[in-house]
């Protein structure tokens, strides 16, 4: 059959009829209408012609010598090359047309003598339209089948990767973080069974140790579609806390916004890392103290007077040793706090007094850096660890001073906020310094995270201060965060909840 679509060309018609008048009449009628007509007088010739060049439609006489129309039709229908061609039976005047048989052997219609032009054309066009639509449907069907198969293959691949992945994987709705599917590794990691996990939310399972970090993650995902290597703490069914490195992809499951979470359990890696760092720190402490003692002795002049160059070199030695001691102490401090070796000693204390003490402690550094320090204390009684809060405020002030320019002002203030479920005191440390890029606002509270890799060298920091602050604030059930605009400055906030008895 011609590959040109039937809609844009007139059909190719094969007439098989042994009566010359019929042939001539039909042929002339159809040629007149623009159809391409081939006519043969024998069934066998018609069959050969149909196979050699399949027409769009066949008009077939019922009564013919040798092979009658029904037999020709049966042959056509039995051959894959011609079985789809619609066959319209023709019966001459006086012929008996067995309509039931005609349809049974595969005919689609019939026309009888005397031929009426409109009727013949209408029947031919009808059947061609049906044929065309059938073909279109078949093509669409084939395409659909292919698409289904491709989708099935893709699904199979994903499902295999999902089931056999050593990484915990879960699919959860974005609106409630309700689990739709989880893989066996996820179940092993979390300690839950499939029935316990599916259909339940992260909150119901109490999986997320830090719900706010998860809420932020979901917010970011809605903006960005994917997030990679996010560190989150998860609580397993037995209450054990695991550290997961998460990659999250946004997916749309039949109109439901979902997150595909692929996790990497780095708990053991973190433990080893911590163990290594603390081991090294412990080992460094004693030699560093003795090194500092030796440098002090050199500086005291008891071993002989140093010339100016010697004193400069000694100064560099002392500065760097002090930095190393600070680093080692900070590491050990954070580690001991995390492991619970140093508990917070909460006692009644006064917020205004703490703010003043912190300002006084940082006054000398501010003056050296030509920064004006301003305090707006607030008289509130707290139940907190005063030493640790002082450490937090001085650290925030020290950072604010470090990252400001001479002539700038750094201020520390406090205000009472009345927010459910508790009233709270909000302490803010504000600077007009260089600011912090948006993507670092959360990260800087992690251990060793600095905006600029050279910050510790240039500014003498250790990259641990904010991690320590966060730990102290969290131990007071509080929150710490920063708001900042690059080039304009930063404000660090510490929100500490107050129990009603703490309010004066
Ligand atoms: P460091 O000892 O390096 O100060 P922190 O944990 O206290 O360690 O701070 C981490 C990093 O956060 C700093 O190195 C700096 O890059 C950034 N940072 C902290 N406070 C400020 C601030 N007030 N202005 C600009 N950047 C800051």
Coordinates of C-alpha atoms and ligand atoms in Angstrom, one line a residue:
X1 CA 0.0 0.0 0.0
X2 CA 1.2 3.5 -0.7
X3 CA 2.8 5.2 2.3
X4 CA 1.3 8.5 1.4
X5 CA -1.6 9.3 3.8
X6 CA -5.0 8.6 2.4
X7 CA -6.3 12.0 3.4
X8 CA -4.1 13.9 0.9
X9 CA -4.4 11.5 -2.1
X10 CA -7.3 9.7 -3.8
X11 CA -7.4 6.0 -3.0
X12 CA -5.9 3.2 -5.0
X13 CA -8.7 0.8 -5.9
X14 CA -8.5 -2.7 -7.3
X15 CA -11.7 -4.1 -9.0
X16 CA -11.9 -7.8 -9.5
X17 CA -14.9 -8.7 -11.8
X18 CA -15.4 -11.1 -14.7
X19 CA -18.2 -9.0 -16.2
X20 CA -16.6 -6.5 -18.6
X21 CA -19.6 -4.1 -18.4
X22 CA -19.4 -4.0 -14.6
X23 CA -15.7 -3.4 -14.8
X24 CA -16.0 -0.7 -17.3
X25 CA -18.8 1.0 -15.6
X26 CA -17.2 1.0 -12.1
X27 CA -13.8 1.9 -13.5
X28 CA -15.1 4.9 -15.4
X29 CA -17.2 6.1 -12.5
X30 CA -14.3 5.9 -10.1
X31 CA -11.6 7.2 -12.4
X32 CA -13.9 10.2 -13.0
X33 CA -13.8 10.9 -9.3
X34 CA -10.0 10.9 -9.4
X35 CA -9.4 7.4 -7.9
X36 CA -6.5 5.3 -9.2
X37 CA -8.2 2.2 -10.6
X38 CA -6.8 -1.1 -11.5
X39 CA -9.2 -3.8 -12.9
X40 CA -8.8 -7.5 -13.4
X41 CA -11.2 -10.1 -14.5
X42 CA -9.9 -13.2 -12.6
X43 CA -9.8 -13.9 -9.0
X44 CA -6.2 -15.4 -9.2
X45 CA -4.9 -12.4 -11.1
X46 CA -6.6 -10.1 -8.5
X47 CA -4.8 -11.9 -5.7
X48 CA -1.4 -11.6 -7.3
X49 CA -2.0 -7.9 -8.0
X50 CA -3.1 -7.3 -4.4
X51 CA 0.0 -9.0 -3.1
X52 CA 2.4 -7.2 -5.6
X53 CA 1.0 -3.8 -5.0
X54 CA -1.6 -3.7 -2.2
X55 CA -4.4 -1.3 -3.0
X56 CA -6.3 0.8 -0.4
X57 CA -9.6 -1.0 -1.1
X58 CA -10.8 -3.9 -3.2
X59 CA -14.2 -4.2 -5.0
X60 CA -14.8 -7.9 -5.5
X61 CA -17.4 -9.7 -7.7
X62 CA -19.2 -12.5 -6.0
X63 CA -19.8 -14.7 -9.0
X64 CA -16.8 -15.6 -11.0
X65 CA -15.7 -18.8 -12.7
X66 CA -12.6 -20.7 -11.4
X67 CA -12.4 -18.9 -8.0
X68 CA -15.5 -17.1 -6.8
X69 CA -15.5 -13.9 -4.7
X70 CA -15.8 -15.5 -1.3
X71 CA -12.8 -17.7 -2.0
X72 CA -10.7 -14.8 -3.2
X73 CA -11.7 -12.9 -0.1
X74 CA -10.7 -15.8 2.1
X75 CA -7.3 -15.9 0.4
X76 CA -6.8 -12.2 0.9
X77 CA -7.7 -12.4 4.6
X78 CA -5.4 -15.4 5.1
X79 CA -2.3 -13.5 3.8
X80 CA -0.6 -11.1 6.1
X81 CA 0.3 -8.8 3.2
X82 CA -3.4 -8.3 2.2
X83 CA -5.5 -9.2 5.2
X84 CA -6.0 -5.6 6.2
X85 CA -7.3 -4.4 2.9
X86 CA -11.1 -3.7 3.1
X87 CA -13.1 -5.8 0.6
X88 CA -16.4 -4.6 -0.7
X89 CA -18.5 -7.3 -2.5
X90 CA -20.2 -6.5 -5.8
X91 CA -23.2 -8.5 -6.9
X92 CA -24.6 -8.2 -10.3
X93 CA -28.3 -8.1 -11.2
X94 CA -29.8 -11.6 -10.7
X95 CA -26.9 -12.8 -8.6
X96 CA -27.7 -14.1 -5.1
X97 CA -25.5 -12.4 -2.6
X98 CA -25.0 -14.4 0.5
X99 CA -24.5 -11.3 2.8
X100 CA -23.8 -13.4 5.9
X101 CA -21.2 -15.4 4.1
X102 CA -19.7 -12.2 2.6
X103 CA -19.2 -10.7 6.1
X104 CA -18.0 -14.1 7.5
X105 CA -15.2 -14.4 4.9
X106 CA -14.0 -10.9 5.8
X107 CA -16.0 -8.5 3.5
X108 CA -16.7 -5.1 5.0
X109 CA -19.6 -4.1 2.8
X110 CA -21.4 -4.8 -0.4
X111 CA -22.9 -3.0 -3.4
X112 CA -25.5 -4.3 -5.7
X113 CA -26.5 -3.5 -9.3
X114 CA -27.8 -1.2 -10.5
X115 CA -24.9 0.9 -9.3
X116 CA -25.7 4.3 -8.1
X117 CA -22.8 6.6 -8.2
X118 CA -23.4 8.4 -4.8
X119 CA -24.0 5.1 -3.1
X120 CA -20.9 3.4 -4.5
X121 CA -18.7 6.5 -3.6
X122 CA -20.3 6.8 -0.2
X123 CA -19.6 3.2 0.6
X124 CA -16.0 3.3 -0.7
X125 CA -15.3 6.6 1.2
X126 CA -16.9 5.2 4.4
X127 CA -14.8 2.1 4.3
X128 CA -11.6 4.1 3.5
X129 CA -12.3 6.4 6.4
X130 CA -12.8 3.4 8.7
X131 CA -9.6 1.9 7.4
X132 CA -7.7 5.2 7.9
X133 CA -9.0 5.6 11.5
X134 CA -8.3 2.0 12.3
X135 CA -4.7 2.5 11.0
X136 CA -4.4 5.6 13.1
X137 CA -5.6 3.8 16.1
X138 CA -3.2 0.9 15.4
X139 CA -0.3 3.3 15.1
X140 CA -1.3 5.1 18.3
X141 CA -1.7 1.8 20.0
X142 CA 1.7 0.6 18.9
X143 CA 3.3 3.9 20.1
X144 CA 1.4 3.6 23.5
X145 CA 2.6 0.0 23.8
X146 CA 6.2 1.1 23.2
X147 CA 5.9 3.9 25.7
X148 CA 4.4 1.5 28.3
X149 CA 7.3 -0.9 27.6
X150 CA 9.9 1.8 27.9
X151 CA 8.3 3.1 31.1
X152 CA 8.1 -0.5 32.5
X153 CA 11.8 -1.0 31.7
X154 CA 12.7 2.3 33.4
X155 CA 10.5 1.4 36.4
X156 CA 12.1 -2.0 36.6
X157 CA 15.6 -0.5 36.5
X158 CA 14.6 2.1 39.2
X159 CA 12.9 -0.5 41.3
X160 CA 15.9 -2.9 41.1
X161 CA 18.2 -0.1 42.1
X162 CA 15.8 1.0 44.9
X163 CA 15.4 -2.5 46.3
X164 CA 19.1 -3.6 46.1
X165 CA 20.8 -0.3 47.0
X166 CA 23.1 -0.5 50.0
X167 CA 22.0 3.1 50.6
X168 CA 18.9 3.8 52.6
X169 CA 16.3 5.3 50.1
X170 CA 12.9 6.6 50.9
X171 CA 10.1 8.4 49.0
X172 CA 8.0 10.8 51.2
X173 CA 5.4 13.4 50.5
X174 CA 6.7 17.0 50.8
X175 CA 3.6 18.3 52.6
X176 CA 3.8 16.0 55.6
X177 CA 7.0 13.9 55.0
X178 CA 4.7 10.9 55.0
X179 CA 6.6 7.8 53.7
X180 CA 5.2 6.3 50.5
X181 CA 8.0 3.8 49.9
X182 CA 11.2 2.8 51.6
X183 CA 13.9 0.3 50.6
X184 CA 15.2 -2.6 52.7
X185 CA 18.4 -0.7 53.5
X186 CA 16.3 2.1 55.0
X187 CA 14.4 -0.4 57.1
X188 CA 17.7 -1.9 58.4
X189 CA 19.1 1.5 59.2
X190 CA 15.9 2.8 60.9
X191 CA 14.9 -0.4 62.7
X192 CA 11.3 -0.1 61.5
X193 CA 9.4 -2.7 59.5
X194 CA 7.8 -1.9 56.2
X195 CA 4.3 -1.8 57.8
X196 CA 5.5 0.5 60.6
X197 CA 7.1 2.9 58.1
X198 CA 4.8 3.2 55.1
X199 CA 2.0 5.6 55.5
X200 CA 3.5 7.2 58.5
X201 CA 5.1 10.6 58.8
X202 CA 8.7 11.5 59.9
X203 CA 7.2 13.2 63.0
X204 CA 5.0 10.2 63.9
X205 CA 8.0 7.9 63.7
X206 CA 10.0 10.5 65.6
X207 CA 12.8 10.0 63.1
X208 CA 14.2 13.5 62.7
X209 CA 16.3 14.6 65.6
X210 CA 16.1 18.2 64.5
X211 CA 12.7 19.0 63.0
X212 CA 13.7 22.5 62.1
X213 CA 16.6 21.4 60.0
X214 CA 14.2 19.1 58.1
X215 CA 11.7 21.9 57.6
X216 CA 14.5 24.1 56.2
X217 CA 15.5 21.3 53.9
X218 CA 12.0 20.9 52.6
X219 CA 11.8 24.7 52.0
X220 CA 15.1 24.7 50.1
X221 CA 13.9 21.7 48.1
X222 CA 10.8 23.5 46.9
X223 CA 13.0 26.3 45.6
X224 CA 15.7 24.2 44.1
X225 CA 14.4 20.7 43.1
X226 CA 17.4 18.9 44.5
X227 CA 19.8 19.1 47.4
X228 CA 23.0 17.2 47.8
X229 CA 25.1 16.1 50.8
X230 CA 23.0 17.5 53.6
X231 CA 24.1 16.3 57.0
X232 CA 21.1 15.4 59.2
X233 CA 20.7 13.5 62.4
X234 CA 18.1 10.7 62.5
X235 CA 16.7 8.8 65.4
X236 CA 16.2 5.0 64.9
X237 CA 13.5 3.0 66.4
X238 CA 15.7 2.0 69.3
X239 CA 16.5 5.7 70.0
X240 CA 20.0 5.6 68.6
X241 CA 21.0 8.7 66.8
X242 CA 22.6 8.3 63.3
X243 CA 24.3 10.9 61.2
X244 CA 23.1 10.7 57.6
X245 CA 24.5 12.4 54.5
X246 CA 21.4 13.0 52.4
X247 CA 20.8 13.7 48.8
X248 CA 17.2 14.8 48.1
X249 CA 15.5 15.0 44.7
X250 CA 12.1 16.6 44.1
X251 CA 9.7 14.2 42.3
X252 CA 6.1 14.4 41.2
X253 CA 4.2 11.2 41.8
X254 CA 0.9 11.5 40.0
X255 CA 0.5 15.1 41.0
X256 CA 1.7 14.6 44.6
X257 CA 4.8 16.5 45.5
X258 CA 7.4 14.1 46.9
X259 CA 11.0 13.9 47.9
X260 CA 13.3 11.1 46.9
X261 CA 15.8 10.7 49.8
X262 CA 19.0 8.8 49.3
X263 CA 21.0 8.5 52.5
X264 CA 24.5 7.6 53.4
X265 CA 25.0 6.5 56.9
X266 CA 28.1 8.3 58.0
X267 CA 27.7 7.7 61.8
X268 CA 30.7 5.4 62.0
X269 CA 32.8 7.6 59.8
X270 CA 32.0 10.6 62.0
X271 CA 32.8 8.6 65.1
X272 CA 36.2 7.6 63.8
X273 CA 36.8 11.2 62.6
X274 CA 35.9 12.5 66.1
X275 CA 38.0 9.8 67.8
X276 CA 41.0 10.7 65.6
X277 CA 40.6 14.4 66.2
X278 CA 40.3 14.0 69.9
X279 CA 43.1 11.5 70.1
X280 CA 45.4 13.9 68.2
X281 CA 44.2 16.8 70.3
X282 CA 44.9 14.9 73.6
X283 CA 48.4 13.9 72.3
X284 CA 49.1 17.5 71.3
X285 CA 48.1 19.2 74.6
X286 CA 51.1 18.2 76.7
X287 CA 53.8 19.0 74.2
X288 CA 52.1 22.3 73.3
X289 CA 51.9 23.3 77.0
X290 CA 55.6 22.5 77.3
X291 CA 56.4 24.4 74.1
X292 CA 54.5 27.4 75.4
X293 CA 56.5 27.2 78.6
X294 CA 59.8 27.0 76.7
X295 CA 58.8 30.0 74.6
X296 CA 57.8 32.0 77.7
X297 CA 61.2 31.2 79.2
X298 CA 62.9 32.4 76.1
X299 CA 60.9 35.6 76.2
X300 CA 61.6 36.2 79.9
X301 CA 65.3 36.8 79.1
X302 CA 66.4 34.3 81.7
X303 CA 68.4 32.4 79.1
X304 CA 70.0 35.4 77.6
X305 CA 68.7 38.5 75.9
X306 CA 67.3 38.2 72.4
X307 CA 68.1 40.7 69.8
X308 CA 65.2 42.5 68.0
X309 CA 65.0 39.9 65.2
X310 CA 65.0 37.1 67.7
X311 CA 62.2 38.7 69.6
X312 CA 60.1 39.1 66.4
X313 CA 60.7 35.4 65.6
X314 CA 59.7 34.5 69.1
X315 CA 56.5 36.6 68.9
X316 CA 55.5 34.7 65.7
X317 CA 56.2 31.4 67.6
X318 CA 54.1 32.5 70.6
X319 CA 51.2 33.7 68.4
X320 CA 51.0 30.4 66.5
X321 CA 51.5 28.2 69.6
X322 CA 48.7 30.1 71.3
X323 CA 46.5 29.5 68.3
X324 CA 47.2 25.8 68.3
X325 CA 46.5 25.7 72.0
X326 CA 43.2 27.5 71.4
X327 CA 42.3 25.0 68.6
X328 CA 43.2 22.0 70.8
X329 CA 41.2 23.3 73.7
X330 CA 38.2 24.2 71.6
X331 CA 38.2 20.7 70.0
X332 CA 38.4 19.0 73.4
X333 CA 35.8 21.4 74.9
X334 CA 33.3 20.7 72.1
X335 CA 34.0 17.0 72.3
X336 CA 33.5 16.9 76.1
X337 CA 30.3 19.0 75.8
X338 CA 28.9 16.7 73.1
X339 CA 29.7 13.5 75.0
X340 CA 28.1 15.0 78.1
X341 CA 31.4 15.0 80.0
X342 CA 30.8 18.6 80.9
X343 CA 27.2 19.2 81.8
X344 CA 25.7 22.7 81.9
X345 CA 25.6 24.0 85.5
X346 CA 22.3 25.9 85.4
X347 CA 21.8 28.4 88.2
X348 CA 19.9 31.6 88.5
X349 CA 21.7 34.4 86.8
X350 CA 21.0 37.8 85.4
X351 CA 20.9 38.5 81.6
X352 CA 22.0 42.1 81.9
X353 CA 25.0 41.2 84.0
X354 CA 26.1 38.6 81.5
X355 CA 25.8 41.0 78.6
X356 CA 27.8 43.6 80.5
X357 CA 30.5 41.1 81.5
X358 CA 30.8 39.9 77.9
X359 CA 31.1 43.5 76.7
X360 CA 33.8 44.3 79.3
X361 CA 35.7 41.2 78.4
X362 CA 35.8 42.2 74.7
X363 CA 36.5 45.9 75.3
X364 CA 40.3 45.6 75.0
X365 CA 40.0 43.7 71.7
X366 CA 37.5 46.2 70.3
X367 CA 39.8 49.1 71.2
X368 CA 42.7 47.4 69.5
X369 CA 40.6 47.0 66.4
X370 CA 39.2 50.5 66.7
X371 CA 35.6 49.2 67.0
X372 CA 33.0 50.9 69.2
X373 CA 31.2 48.4 71.4
X374 CA 27.6 49.2 72.5
X375 CA 25.5 47.2 74.9
X376 CA 21.8 47.3 75.5
X377 CA 21.3 45.0 78.4
X378 CA 17.9 43.8 79.7
X379 CA 17.2 43.0 83.4
X380 CA 15.9 39.4 83.3
X381 CA 16.6 36.5 85.6
X382 CA 17.6 33.4 83.8
X383 CA 18.1 29.8 84.9
X384 CA 21.2 29.0 82.9
X385 CA 24.9 28.2 83.0
X386 CA 26.4 31.7 83.2
X387 CA 30.0 30.7 82.3
X388 CA 28.8 29.0 79.1
X389 CA 26.5 31.8 78.1
X390 CA 29.3 34.3 78.7
X391 CA 31.5 32.1 76.5
X392 CA 28.8 32.3 73.8
X393 CA 28.3 36.1 73.9
X394 CA 32.1 36.8 74.0
X395 CA 32.6 34.5 71.0
X396 CA 29.8 36.2 69.0
X397 CA 31.3 39.6 70.0
X398 CA 34.8 38.5 69.1
X399 CA 33.6 37.4 65.7
X400 CA 31.7 40.6 65.1
X401 CA 34.8 42.6 65.9
X402 CA 37.1 40.3 63.8
X403 CA 34.9 40.7 60.7
X404 CA 34.3 44.5 61.0
X405 CA 36.4 47.4 59.8
X406 CA 38.1 50.1 62.1
X407 CA 35.5 52.8 62.9
X408 CA 32.6 50.3 62.8
X409 CA 30.2 49.7 65.7
X410 CA 29.3 46.4 67.2
X411 CA 26.3 46.2 69.4
X412 CA 24.8 43.6 71.7
X413 CA 21.2 43.9 72.9
X414 CA 18.5 41.8 74.5
X415 CA 14.7 41.9 74.3
X416 CA 11.8 39.9 75.6
X417 CA 9.8 38.0 73.1
X418 CA 6.4 36.6 73.8
X419 CA 6.0 33.7 71.6
X420 CA 4.3 30.3 72.1
X421 CA 5.1 28.0 73.8
X422 CA 7.4 30.0 76.0
X423 CA 8.3 33.6 76.6
X424 CA 12.0 34.0 75.6
X425 CA 14.9 36.3 75.7
X426 CA 16.3 37.2 72.3
X427 CA 19.9 38.3 72.4
X428 CA 21.4 39.9 69.3
X429 CA 24.9 40.7 68.3
X430 CA 25.0 43.0 65.4
X431 CA 27.9 44.2 63.2
X432 CA 28.2 46.2 60.1
X433 CA 31.1 44.2 58.8
X434 CA 31.7 42.1 55.6
X435 CA 28.5 39.9 56.0
X436 CA 28.1 36.2 55.3
X437 CA 27.0 34.7 51.9
X438 CA 23.5 33.1 52.0
X439 CA 24.7 29.6 51.4
X440 CA 27.0 29.7 54.4
X441 CA 24.4 31.0 56.9
X442 CA 23.8 27.5 58.3
X443 CA 27.0 25.9 57.5
X444 CA 29.2 28.2 59.7
X445 CA 27.6 26.6 62.8
X446 CA 29.2 23.3 61.8
X447 CA 32.7 22.4 63.1
X448 CA 35.6 23.8 61.0
X449 CA 33.3 25.6 58.6
X450 CA 34.5 29.1 57.6
X451 CA 33.3 31.4 54.9
X452 CA 36.9 31.8 53.7
X453 CA 39.5 29.1 54.1
X454 CA 42.0 31.8 55.0
X455 CA 39.8 33.2 57.9
X456 CA 41.4 31.1 60.5
X457 CA 44.9 32.1 59.5
X458 CA 44.1 35.8 58.9
X459 CA 41.8 36.3 61.9
X460 CA 43.3 33.8 64.3
X461 CA 40.1 31.7 64.6
X462 CA 39.7 28.0 64.9
X463 CA 36.4 27.5 63.0
X464 CA 34.9 25.9 66.2
X465 CA 33.5 28.9 68.0
X466 CA 30.0 28.9 66.5
X467 CA 29.8 25.1 66.8
X468 CA 30.5 25.5 70.5
X469 CA 28.0 28.3 70.8
X470 CA 25.3 26.2 69.1
X471 CA 25.9 23.4 71.4
X472 CA 25.7 25.6 74.5
X473 CA 22.5 27.3 73.2
X474 CA 20.9 23.9 72.4
X475 CA 21.8 22.7 75.8
X476 CA 19.6 25.5 77.1
X477 CA 16.8 24.4 74.7
X478 CA 17.4 27.6 72.7
X479 CA 18.1 28.4 69.2
X480 CA 21.0 30.3 67.4
X481 CA 21.0 31.7 63.9
X482 CA 22.3 34.5 61.8
X483 CA 20.8 37.0 59.4
X484 CA 23.2 38.7 57.1
X485 CA 23.6 40.8 54.0
X486 CA 26.9 40.7 52.2
X487 CA 28.9 43.9 52.5
X488 CA 26.4 45.3 55.0
X489 CA 26.8 43.2 58.1
X490 CA 25.4 40.4 60.2
X491 CA 23.2 39.9 63.2
X492 CA 23.6 36.7 65.3
X493 CA 20.5 35.8 67.4
X494 CA 20.4 33.7 70.5
X495 CA 16.9 32.8 71.6
X496 CA 16.6 31.4 75.1
X497 CA 13.3 30.2 76.4
X498 CA 12.2 31.4 79.8
X499 CA 10.0 29.5 82.2
X500 CA 7.3 31.7 83.8
X501 CA 9.2 31.9 87.1
X502 CA 12.2 33.4 85.4
X503 CA 10.2 36.6 84.5
X504 CA 10.5 39.4 87.0
Ligands
LIG1 P1 36.3 31.2 63.8 O1 37.1 30.7 64.9 O2 36.9 31.0 62.4 O3 35.8 32.6 64.0 P2 33.5 30.5 64.1 O4 32.9 29.1 64.2 O5 33.3 31.4 65.3 O6 35.1 30.2 63.8 O7 33.1 31.1 62.8 C1 33.1 30.4 61.6 C2 33.2 31.3 60.4 O8 32.0 32.1 60.3 C3 34.2 32.4 60.5 O9 35.5 31.9 60.1 C4 33.7 33.4 59.5 O10 34.1 33.0 58.2 C5 32.2 33.4 59.7 N1 31.7 34.4 60.6 C6 31.4 34.2 61.9 N2 31.0 35.4 62.5 C7 31.0 36.3 61.5 C8 30.6 37.7 61.4 N3 30.2 38.4 62.4 N4 30.8 38.3 60.2 C9 31.2 37.6 59.1 N5 31.6 36.3 59.1 C10 31.5 35.7 60.3

